[in-house]
Coordinates of N, CA and C in Angstrom, one line a residue:
Chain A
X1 N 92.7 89.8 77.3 CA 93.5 90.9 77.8 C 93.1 92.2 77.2
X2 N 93.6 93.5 77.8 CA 92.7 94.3 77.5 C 93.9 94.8 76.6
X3 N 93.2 95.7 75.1 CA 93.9 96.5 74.1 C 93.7 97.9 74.2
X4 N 94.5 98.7 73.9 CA 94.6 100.4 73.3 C 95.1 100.2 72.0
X5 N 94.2 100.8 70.9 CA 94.3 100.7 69.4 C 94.6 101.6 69.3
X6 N 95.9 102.1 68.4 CA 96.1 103.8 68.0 C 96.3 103.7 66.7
X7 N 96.4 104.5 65.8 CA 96.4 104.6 64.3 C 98.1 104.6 64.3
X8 N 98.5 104.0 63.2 CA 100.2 103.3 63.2 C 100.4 105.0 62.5
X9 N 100.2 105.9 62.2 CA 100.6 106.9 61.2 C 99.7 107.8 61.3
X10 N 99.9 109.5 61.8 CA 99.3 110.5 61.4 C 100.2 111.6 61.0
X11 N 99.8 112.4 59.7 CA 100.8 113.8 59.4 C 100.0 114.9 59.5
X12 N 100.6 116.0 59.5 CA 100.1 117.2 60.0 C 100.9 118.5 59.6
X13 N 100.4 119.5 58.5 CA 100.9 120.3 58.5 C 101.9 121.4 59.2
X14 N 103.1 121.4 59.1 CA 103.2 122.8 60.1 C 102.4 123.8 60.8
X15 N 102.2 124.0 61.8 CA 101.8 125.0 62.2 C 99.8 124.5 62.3
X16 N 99.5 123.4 62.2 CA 97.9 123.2 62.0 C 97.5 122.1 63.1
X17 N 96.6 121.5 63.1 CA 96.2 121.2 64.3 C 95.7 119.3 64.2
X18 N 96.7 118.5 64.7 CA 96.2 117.2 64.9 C 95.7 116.7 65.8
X19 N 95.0 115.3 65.8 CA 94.5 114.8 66.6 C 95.0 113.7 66.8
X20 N 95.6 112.7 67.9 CA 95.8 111.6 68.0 C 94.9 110.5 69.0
X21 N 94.5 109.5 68.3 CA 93.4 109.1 68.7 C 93.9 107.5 69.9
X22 N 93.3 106.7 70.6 CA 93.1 105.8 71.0 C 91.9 105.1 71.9
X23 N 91.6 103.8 71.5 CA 91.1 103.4 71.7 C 90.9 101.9 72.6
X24 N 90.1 101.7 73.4 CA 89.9 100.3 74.3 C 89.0 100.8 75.4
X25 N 88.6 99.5 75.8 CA 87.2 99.3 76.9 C 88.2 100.1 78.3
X26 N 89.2 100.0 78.4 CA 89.6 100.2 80.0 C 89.5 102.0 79.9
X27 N 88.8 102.5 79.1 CA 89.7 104.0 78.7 C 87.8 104.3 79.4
X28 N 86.9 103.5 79.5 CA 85.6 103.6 80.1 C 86.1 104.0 81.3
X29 N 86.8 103.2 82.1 CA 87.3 103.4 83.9 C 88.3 104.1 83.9
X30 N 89.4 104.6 83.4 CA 90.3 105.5 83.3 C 90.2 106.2 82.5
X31 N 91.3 107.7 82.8 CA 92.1 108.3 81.7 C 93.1 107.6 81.3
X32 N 93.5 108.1 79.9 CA 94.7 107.7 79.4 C 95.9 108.9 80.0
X33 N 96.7 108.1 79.7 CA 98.0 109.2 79.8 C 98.9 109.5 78.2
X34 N 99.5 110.0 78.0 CA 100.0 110.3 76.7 C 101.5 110.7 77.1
X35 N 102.5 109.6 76.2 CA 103.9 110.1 76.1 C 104.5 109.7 74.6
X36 N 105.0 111.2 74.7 CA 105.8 111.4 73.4 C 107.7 110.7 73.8
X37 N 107.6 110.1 72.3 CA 109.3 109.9 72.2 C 109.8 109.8 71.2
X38 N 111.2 110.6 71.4 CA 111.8 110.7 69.8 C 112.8 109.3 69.7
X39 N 113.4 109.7 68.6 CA 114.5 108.8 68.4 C 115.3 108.4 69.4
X40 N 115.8 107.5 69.8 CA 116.8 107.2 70.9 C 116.9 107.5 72.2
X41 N 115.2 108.3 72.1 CA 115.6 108.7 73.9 C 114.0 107.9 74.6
X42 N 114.5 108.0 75.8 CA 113.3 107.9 76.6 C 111.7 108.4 75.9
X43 N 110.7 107.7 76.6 CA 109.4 108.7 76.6 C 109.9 109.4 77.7
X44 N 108.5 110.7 77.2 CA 108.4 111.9 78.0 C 106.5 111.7 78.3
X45 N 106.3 112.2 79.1 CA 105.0 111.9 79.3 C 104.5 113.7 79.2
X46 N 103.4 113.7 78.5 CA 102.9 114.8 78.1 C 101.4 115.2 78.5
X47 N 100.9 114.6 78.8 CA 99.1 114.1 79.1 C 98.9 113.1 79.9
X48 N 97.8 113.6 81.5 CA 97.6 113.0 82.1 C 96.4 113.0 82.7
X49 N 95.5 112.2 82.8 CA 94.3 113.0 84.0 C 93.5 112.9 82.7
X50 N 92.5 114.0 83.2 CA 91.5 114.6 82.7 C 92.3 115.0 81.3
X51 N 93.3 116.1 81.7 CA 93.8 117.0 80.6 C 94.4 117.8 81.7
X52 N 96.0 117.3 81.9 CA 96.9 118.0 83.1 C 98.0 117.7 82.0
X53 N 98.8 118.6 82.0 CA 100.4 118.4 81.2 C 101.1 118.7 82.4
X54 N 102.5 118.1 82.5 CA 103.7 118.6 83.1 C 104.4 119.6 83.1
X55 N 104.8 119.9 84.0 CA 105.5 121.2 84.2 C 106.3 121.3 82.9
X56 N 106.9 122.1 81.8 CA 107.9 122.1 81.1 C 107.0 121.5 79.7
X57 N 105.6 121.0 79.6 CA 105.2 121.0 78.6 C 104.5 122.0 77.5
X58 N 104.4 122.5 76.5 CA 103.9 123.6 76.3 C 102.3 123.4 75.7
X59 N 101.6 124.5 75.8 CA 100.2 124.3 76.2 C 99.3 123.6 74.9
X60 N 100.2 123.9 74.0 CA 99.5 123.2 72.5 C 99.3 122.0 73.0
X61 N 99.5 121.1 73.5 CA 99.4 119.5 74.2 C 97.9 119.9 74.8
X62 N 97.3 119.0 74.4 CA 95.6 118.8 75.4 C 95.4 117.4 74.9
X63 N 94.7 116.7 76.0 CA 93.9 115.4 76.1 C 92.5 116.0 76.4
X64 N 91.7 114.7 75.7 CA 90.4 114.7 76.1 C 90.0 113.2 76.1
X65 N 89.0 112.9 76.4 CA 88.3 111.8 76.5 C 86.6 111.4 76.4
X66 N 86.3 110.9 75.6 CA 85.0 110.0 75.5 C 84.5 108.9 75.2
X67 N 83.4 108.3 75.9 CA 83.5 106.9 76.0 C 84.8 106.1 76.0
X68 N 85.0 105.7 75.1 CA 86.4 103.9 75.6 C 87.1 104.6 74.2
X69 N 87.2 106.0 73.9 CA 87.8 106.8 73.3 C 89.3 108.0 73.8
X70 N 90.3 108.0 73.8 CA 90.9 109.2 74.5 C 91.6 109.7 73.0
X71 N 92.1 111.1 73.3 CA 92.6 111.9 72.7 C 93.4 112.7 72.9
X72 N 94.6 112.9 71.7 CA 96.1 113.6 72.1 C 95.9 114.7 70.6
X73 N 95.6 116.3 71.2 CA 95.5 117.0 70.4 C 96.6 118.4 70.5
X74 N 97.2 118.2 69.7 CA 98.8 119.4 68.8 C 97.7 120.6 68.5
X75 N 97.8 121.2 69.2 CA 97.3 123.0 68.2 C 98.5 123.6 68.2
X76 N 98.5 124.3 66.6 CA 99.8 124.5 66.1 C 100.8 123.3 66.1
X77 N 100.8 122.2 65.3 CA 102.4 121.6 65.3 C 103.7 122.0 65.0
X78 N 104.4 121.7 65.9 CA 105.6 122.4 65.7 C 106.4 121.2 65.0
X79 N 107.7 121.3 64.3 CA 108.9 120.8 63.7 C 109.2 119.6 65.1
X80 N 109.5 120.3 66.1 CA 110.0 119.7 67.2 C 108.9 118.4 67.5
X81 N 107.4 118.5 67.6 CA 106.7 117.3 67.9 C 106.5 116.3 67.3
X82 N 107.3 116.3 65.9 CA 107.5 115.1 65.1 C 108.1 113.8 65.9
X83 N 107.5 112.7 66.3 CA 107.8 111.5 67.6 C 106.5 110.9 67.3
X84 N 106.9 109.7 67.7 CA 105.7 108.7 68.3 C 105.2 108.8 69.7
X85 N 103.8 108.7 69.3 CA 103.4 109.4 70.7 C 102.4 107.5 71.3
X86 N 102.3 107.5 72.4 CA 102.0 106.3 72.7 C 100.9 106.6 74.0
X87 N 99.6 106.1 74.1 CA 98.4 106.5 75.2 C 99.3 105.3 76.0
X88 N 98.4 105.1 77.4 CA 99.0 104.3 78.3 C 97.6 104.3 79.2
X89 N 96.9 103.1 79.3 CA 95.7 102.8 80.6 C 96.0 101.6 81.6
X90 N 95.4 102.1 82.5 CA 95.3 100.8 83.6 C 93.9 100.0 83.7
X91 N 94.4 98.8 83.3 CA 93.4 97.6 83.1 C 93.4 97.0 84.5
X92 N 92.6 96.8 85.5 CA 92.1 96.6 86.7 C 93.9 96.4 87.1
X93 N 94.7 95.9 87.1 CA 95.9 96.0 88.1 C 97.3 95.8 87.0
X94 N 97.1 95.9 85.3 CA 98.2 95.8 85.2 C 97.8 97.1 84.1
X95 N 99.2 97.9 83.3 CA 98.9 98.7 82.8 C 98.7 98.4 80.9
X96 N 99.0 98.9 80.3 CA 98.7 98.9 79.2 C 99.3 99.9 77.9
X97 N 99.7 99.5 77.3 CA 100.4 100.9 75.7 C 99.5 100.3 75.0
X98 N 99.0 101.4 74.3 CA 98.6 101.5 72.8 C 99.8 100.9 71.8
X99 N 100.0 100.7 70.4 CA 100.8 100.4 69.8 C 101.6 101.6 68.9
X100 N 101.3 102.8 69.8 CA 101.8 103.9 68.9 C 101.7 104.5 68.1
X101 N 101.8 106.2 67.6 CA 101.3 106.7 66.4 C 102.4 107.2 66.2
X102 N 102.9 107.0 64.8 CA 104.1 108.0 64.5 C 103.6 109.5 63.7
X103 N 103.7 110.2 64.3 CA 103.5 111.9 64.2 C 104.3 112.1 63.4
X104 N 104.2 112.5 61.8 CA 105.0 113.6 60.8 C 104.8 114.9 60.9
X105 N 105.4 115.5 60.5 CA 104.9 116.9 60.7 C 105.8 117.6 59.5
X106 N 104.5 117.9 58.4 CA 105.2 118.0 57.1 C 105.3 119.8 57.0
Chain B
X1 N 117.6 117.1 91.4 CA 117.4 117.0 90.0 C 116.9 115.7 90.2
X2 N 115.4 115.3 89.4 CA 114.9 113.9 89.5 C 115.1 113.2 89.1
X3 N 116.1 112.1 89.3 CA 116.6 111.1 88.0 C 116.8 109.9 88.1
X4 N 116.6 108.9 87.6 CA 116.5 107.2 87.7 C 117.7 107.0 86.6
X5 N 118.4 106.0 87.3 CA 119.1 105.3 85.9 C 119.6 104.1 86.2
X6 N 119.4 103.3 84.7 CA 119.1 102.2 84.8 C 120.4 101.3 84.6
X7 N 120.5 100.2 85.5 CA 121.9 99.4 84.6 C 122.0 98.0 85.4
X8 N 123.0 97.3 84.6 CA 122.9 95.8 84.2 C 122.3 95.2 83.3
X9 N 122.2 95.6 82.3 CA 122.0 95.4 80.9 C 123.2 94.6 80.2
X10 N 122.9 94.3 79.5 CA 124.1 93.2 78.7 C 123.8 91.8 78.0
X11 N 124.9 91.0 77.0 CA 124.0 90.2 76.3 C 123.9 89.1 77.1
X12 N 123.0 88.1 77.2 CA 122.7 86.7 77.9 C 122.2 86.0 76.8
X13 N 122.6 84.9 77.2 CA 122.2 83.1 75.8 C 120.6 82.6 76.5
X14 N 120.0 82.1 75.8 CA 118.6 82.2 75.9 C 118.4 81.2 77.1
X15 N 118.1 81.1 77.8 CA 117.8 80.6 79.4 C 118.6 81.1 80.9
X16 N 119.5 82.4 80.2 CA 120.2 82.4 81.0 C 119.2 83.5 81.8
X17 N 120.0 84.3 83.0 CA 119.4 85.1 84.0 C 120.1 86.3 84.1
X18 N 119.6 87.4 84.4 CA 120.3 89.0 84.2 C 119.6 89.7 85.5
X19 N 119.9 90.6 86.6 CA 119.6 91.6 87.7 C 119.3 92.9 87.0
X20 N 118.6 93.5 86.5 CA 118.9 95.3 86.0 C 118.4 95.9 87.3
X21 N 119.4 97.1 87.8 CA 118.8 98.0 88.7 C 118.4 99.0 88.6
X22 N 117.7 99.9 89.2 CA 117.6 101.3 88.7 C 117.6 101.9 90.0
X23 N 118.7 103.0 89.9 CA 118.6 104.1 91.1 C 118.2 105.3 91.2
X24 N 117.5 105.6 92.1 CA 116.1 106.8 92.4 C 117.9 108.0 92.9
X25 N 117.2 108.9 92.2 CA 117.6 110.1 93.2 C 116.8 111.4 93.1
X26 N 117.0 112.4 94.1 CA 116.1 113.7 93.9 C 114.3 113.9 94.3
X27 N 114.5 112.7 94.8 CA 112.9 112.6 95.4 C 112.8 111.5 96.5
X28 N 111.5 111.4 96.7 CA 111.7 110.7 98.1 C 110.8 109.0 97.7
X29 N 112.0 108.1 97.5 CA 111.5 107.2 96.7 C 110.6 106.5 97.4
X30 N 110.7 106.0 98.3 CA 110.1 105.4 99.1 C 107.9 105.7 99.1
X31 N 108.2 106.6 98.4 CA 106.7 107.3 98.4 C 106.2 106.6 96.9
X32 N 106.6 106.3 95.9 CA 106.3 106.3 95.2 C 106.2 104.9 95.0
X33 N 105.2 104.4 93.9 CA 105.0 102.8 92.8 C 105.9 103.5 91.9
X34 N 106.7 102.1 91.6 CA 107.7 102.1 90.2 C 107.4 101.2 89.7
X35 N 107.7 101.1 88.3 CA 107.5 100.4 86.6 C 109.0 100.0 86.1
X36 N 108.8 98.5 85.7 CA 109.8 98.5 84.2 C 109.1 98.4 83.2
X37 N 109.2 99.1 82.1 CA 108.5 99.2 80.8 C 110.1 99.2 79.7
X38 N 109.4 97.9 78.9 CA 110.6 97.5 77.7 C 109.8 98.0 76.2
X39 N 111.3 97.9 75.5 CA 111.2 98.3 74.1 C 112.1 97.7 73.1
X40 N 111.4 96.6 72.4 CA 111.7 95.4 71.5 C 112.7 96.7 70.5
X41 N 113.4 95.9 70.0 CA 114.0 96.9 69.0 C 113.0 96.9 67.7
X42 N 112.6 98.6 67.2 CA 111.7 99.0 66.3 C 110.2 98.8 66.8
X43 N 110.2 98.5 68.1 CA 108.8 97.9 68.5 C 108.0 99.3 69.5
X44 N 106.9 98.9 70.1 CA 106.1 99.9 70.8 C 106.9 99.7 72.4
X45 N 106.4 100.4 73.2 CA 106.4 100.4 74.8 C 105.4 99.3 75.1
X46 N 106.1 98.2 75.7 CA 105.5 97.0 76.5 C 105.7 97.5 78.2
X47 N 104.4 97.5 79.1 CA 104.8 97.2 80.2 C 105.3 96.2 81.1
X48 N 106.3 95.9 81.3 CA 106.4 94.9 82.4 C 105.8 94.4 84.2
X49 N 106.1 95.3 84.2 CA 106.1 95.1 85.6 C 105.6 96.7 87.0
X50 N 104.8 96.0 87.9 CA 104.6 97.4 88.7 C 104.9 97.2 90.1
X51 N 105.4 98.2 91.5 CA 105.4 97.4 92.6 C 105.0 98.5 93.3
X52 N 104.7 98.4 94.2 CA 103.7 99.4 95.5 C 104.9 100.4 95.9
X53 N 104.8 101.1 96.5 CA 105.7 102.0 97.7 C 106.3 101.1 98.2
X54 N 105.7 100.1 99.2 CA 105.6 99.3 100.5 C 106.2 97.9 100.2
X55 N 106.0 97.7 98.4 CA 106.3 96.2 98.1 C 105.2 95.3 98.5
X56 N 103.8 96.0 99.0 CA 102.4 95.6 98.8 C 101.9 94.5 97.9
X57 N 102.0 95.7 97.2 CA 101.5 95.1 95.7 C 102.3 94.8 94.6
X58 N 102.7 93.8 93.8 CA 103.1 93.5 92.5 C 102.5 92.9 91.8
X59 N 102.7 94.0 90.1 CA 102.4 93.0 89.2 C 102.6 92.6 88.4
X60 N 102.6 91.8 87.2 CA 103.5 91.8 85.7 C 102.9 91.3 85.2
X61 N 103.3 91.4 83.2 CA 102.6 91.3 82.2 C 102.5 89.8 82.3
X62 N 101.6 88.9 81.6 CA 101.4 87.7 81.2 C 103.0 87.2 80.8
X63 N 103.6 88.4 79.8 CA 104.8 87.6 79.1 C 105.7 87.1 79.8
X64 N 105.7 87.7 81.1 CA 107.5 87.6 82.4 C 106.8 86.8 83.3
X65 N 105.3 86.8 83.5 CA 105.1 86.7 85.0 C 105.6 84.8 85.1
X66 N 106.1 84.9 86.0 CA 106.8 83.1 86.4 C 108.3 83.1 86.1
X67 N 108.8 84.7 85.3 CA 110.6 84.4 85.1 C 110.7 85.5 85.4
X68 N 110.0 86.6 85.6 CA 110.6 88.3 86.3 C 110.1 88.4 87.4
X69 N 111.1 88.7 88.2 CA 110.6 89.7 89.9 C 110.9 90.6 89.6
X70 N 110.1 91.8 90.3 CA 110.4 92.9 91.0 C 110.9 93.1 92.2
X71 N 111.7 94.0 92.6 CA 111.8 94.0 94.0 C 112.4 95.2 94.2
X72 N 112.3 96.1 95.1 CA 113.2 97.5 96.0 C 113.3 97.0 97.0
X73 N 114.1 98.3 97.6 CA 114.9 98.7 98.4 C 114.8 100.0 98.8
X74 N 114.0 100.1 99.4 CA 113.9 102.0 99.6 C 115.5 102.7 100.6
X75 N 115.9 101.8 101.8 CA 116.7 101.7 102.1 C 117.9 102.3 100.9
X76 N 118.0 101.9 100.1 CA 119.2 102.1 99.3 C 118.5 103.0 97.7
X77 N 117.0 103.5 97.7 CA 116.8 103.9 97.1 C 116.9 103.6 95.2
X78 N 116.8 102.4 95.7 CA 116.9 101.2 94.8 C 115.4 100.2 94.2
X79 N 115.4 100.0 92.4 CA 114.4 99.0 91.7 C 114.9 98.0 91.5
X80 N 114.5 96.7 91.4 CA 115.2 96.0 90.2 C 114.3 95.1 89.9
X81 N 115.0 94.0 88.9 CA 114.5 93.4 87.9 C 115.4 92.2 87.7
X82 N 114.8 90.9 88.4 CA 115.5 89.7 88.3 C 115.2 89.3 87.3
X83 N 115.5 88.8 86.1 CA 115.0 88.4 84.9 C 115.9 86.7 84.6
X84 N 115.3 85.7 85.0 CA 115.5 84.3 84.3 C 114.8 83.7 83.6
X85 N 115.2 82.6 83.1 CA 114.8 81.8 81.8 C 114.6 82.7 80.7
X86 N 115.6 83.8 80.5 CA 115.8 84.5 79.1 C 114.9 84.1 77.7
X87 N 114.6 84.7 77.5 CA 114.2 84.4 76.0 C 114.5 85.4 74.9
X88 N 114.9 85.2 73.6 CA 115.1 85.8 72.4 C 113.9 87.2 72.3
X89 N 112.6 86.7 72.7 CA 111.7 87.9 72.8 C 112.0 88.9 73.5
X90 N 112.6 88.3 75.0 CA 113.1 89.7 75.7 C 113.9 90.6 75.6
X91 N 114.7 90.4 74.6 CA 115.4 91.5 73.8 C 114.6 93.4 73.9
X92 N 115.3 93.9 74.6 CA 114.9 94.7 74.8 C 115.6 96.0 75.6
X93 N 115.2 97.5 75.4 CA 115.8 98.2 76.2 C 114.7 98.3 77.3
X94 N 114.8 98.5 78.2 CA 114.2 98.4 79.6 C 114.2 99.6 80.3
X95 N 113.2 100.5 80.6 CA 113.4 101.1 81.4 C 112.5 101.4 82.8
X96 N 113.2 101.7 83.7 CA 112.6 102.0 84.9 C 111.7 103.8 85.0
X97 N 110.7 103.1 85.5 CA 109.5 105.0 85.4 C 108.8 104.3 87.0
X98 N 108.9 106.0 87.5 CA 108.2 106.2 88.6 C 106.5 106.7 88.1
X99 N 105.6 105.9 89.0 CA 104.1 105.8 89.0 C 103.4 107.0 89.9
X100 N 102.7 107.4 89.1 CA 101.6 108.5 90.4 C 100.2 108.0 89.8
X101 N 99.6 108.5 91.2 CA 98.0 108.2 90.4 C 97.0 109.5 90.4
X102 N 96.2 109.5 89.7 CA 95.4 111.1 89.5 C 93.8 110.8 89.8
X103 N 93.2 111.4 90.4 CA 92.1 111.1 90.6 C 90.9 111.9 90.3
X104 N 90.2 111.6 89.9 CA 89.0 113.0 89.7 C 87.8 113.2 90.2
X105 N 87.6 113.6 91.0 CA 86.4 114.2 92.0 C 85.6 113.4 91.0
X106 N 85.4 115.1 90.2 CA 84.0 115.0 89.4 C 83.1 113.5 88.9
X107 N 84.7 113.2 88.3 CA 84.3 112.1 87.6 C 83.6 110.7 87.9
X108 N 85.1 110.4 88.7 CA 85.4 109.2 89.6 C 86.4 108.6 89.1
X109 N 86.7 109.3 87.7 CA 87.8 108.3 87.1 C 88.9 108.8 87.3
X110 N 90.1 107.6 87.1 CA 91.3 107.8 87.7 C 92.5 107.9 87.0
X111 N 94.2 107.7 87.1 CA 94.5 108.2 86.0 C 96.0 107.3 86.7
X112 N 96.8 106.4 86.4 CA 97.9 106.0 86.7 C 98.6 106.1 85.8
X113 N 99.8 106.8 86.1 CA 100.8 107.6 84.7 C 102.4 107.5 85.1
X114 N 103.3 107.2 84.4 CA 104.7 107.4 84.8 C 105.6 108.6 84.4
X115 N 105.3 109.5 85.4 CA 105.7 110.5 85.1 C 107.5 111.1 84.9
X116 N 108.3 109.8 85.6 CA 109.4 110.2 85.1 C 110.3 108.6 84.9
X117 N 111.3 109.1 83.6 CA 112.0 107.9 83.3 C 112.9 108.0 83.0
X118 N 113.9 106.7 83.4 CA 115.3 106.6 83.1 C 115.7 106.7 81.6
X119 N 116.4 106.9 81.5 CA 117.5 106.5 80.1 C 117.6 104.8 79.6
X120 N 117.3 104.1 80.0 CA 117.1 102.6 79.8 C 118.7 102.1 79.7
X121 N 118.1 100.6 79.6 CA 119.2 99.8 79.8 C 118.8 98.5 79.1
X122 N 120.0 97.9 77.8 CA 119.5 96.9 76.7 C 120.4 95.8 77.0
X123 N 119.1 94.9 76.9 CA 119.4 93.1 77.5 C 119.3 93.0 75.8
X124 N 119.8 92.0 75.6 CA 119.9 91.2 74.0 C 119.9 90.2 75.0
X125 N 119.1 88.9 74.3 CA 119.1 87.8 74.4 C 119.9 86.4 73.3
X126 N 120.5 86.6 73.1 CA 121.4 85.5 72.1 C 122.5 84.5 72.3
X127 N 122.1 83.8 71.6 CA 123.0 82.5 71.1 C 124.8 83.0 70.8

């Protein structure tokens, strides 16, 4: 079955610039998608596509992608993006989570 | 306002059986693929389950497939989620997300995403 590997822990200065990483073979035929979630509430999906955000997202959010690589990158972190952020691919007909990165934001 | 929410949640003894539904409003459901995607307590986002517009297509993870259905109701603007033979693993909050797909010229590659999600709804499984 197919995996998305994400790093269990990334921190990030105020105000500086992180990268959130994942990884697996299905991220060759797709994009990933990217959703942030805090404590007790729902995800929010933040990243989608190529590198499309949702209405009401703010523009510091960008995705990219290479090879069976995708990427969730914070310019400027703010206080508020402190969450676990989780990729998400489709493996020929079912979908897929990474295991999550928990985002500090020191 | 676009909003799903989820319910029939509650505790069940391990082999028992539970319904969760989720009701669409503010869009036109019938258009869309819906998702249940659960969350073990302390644990990551597990997908469960996916179904077509049409009820075409369904699919589900290895872990459910043979004790979870999916099934709507566009009629009533309605998901759900038959869940039997319980188990202690499925402990979980559950939520229902609407599916879009994104496609890219350039590329060819494609992008299936759940762009909006309920508030969930927690099955415990116990003795």
């Amino acid at each position: 079955s197919s995996e998305l590997t994400q790093d269990p822990a990334v921190s990030v200065a105020l105000g500086q610039t992180v990268r959130i990483t994942c990884q697996g073979d299905s991220l060759r035929s797709y994009y990933a998608s990217w959703y942030q979630q805090k404590p007790g509430q729902a995800p929010v999906l933040v990243i989608y596509g190529k590198n499309n955000r949702p209405s009401g997202i703010p523009d510091r959010f960008s995705g990219s992608s290479s090879g069976n690589t995708a990427s969730l990158t914070i310019t400027g972190a703010q206080a508020e993006d402190e969450a676990d952020y989780y990729c998400n691919s489709r493996d020929s007909s079912v979908e897929v989570f990474g295991g999550g990165t928990k985002l500090t934001v020191l | 306002e676009v909003q799903l929410v989820e319910s029939g949640g509650g505790l069940v003894k391990p082999g028992g059986s539970l319904r969760l539904s989720c009701a669409a409003s503010g869009f036109t459901f019938s258009s869309y693929s819906m998702n249940w995607v659960r969350q073990a307590p302390g644990k990551g986002l597990e997908w469960v389950s996916s179904i077509s517009s049409s009820s075409s297509y369904i699919y589900y993870a290895d872990s459910v497939k043979g004790r979870f259905t999916i099934s709507r109701d566009n009629a009533k603007n309605s998901l759900y989620l038959q869940m039997n033979s319980l188990r202690a693993e499925d402990t979980a909050v559950y939520y229902c997300a609407r599916g879009k797909t994104y496609y890219d010229i350039l590329t060819g590659k494609q992008s299936y995403y759940m762009d909006v999600w309920g508030k969930g709804t927690t099955v415990t499984v116990s003795s």
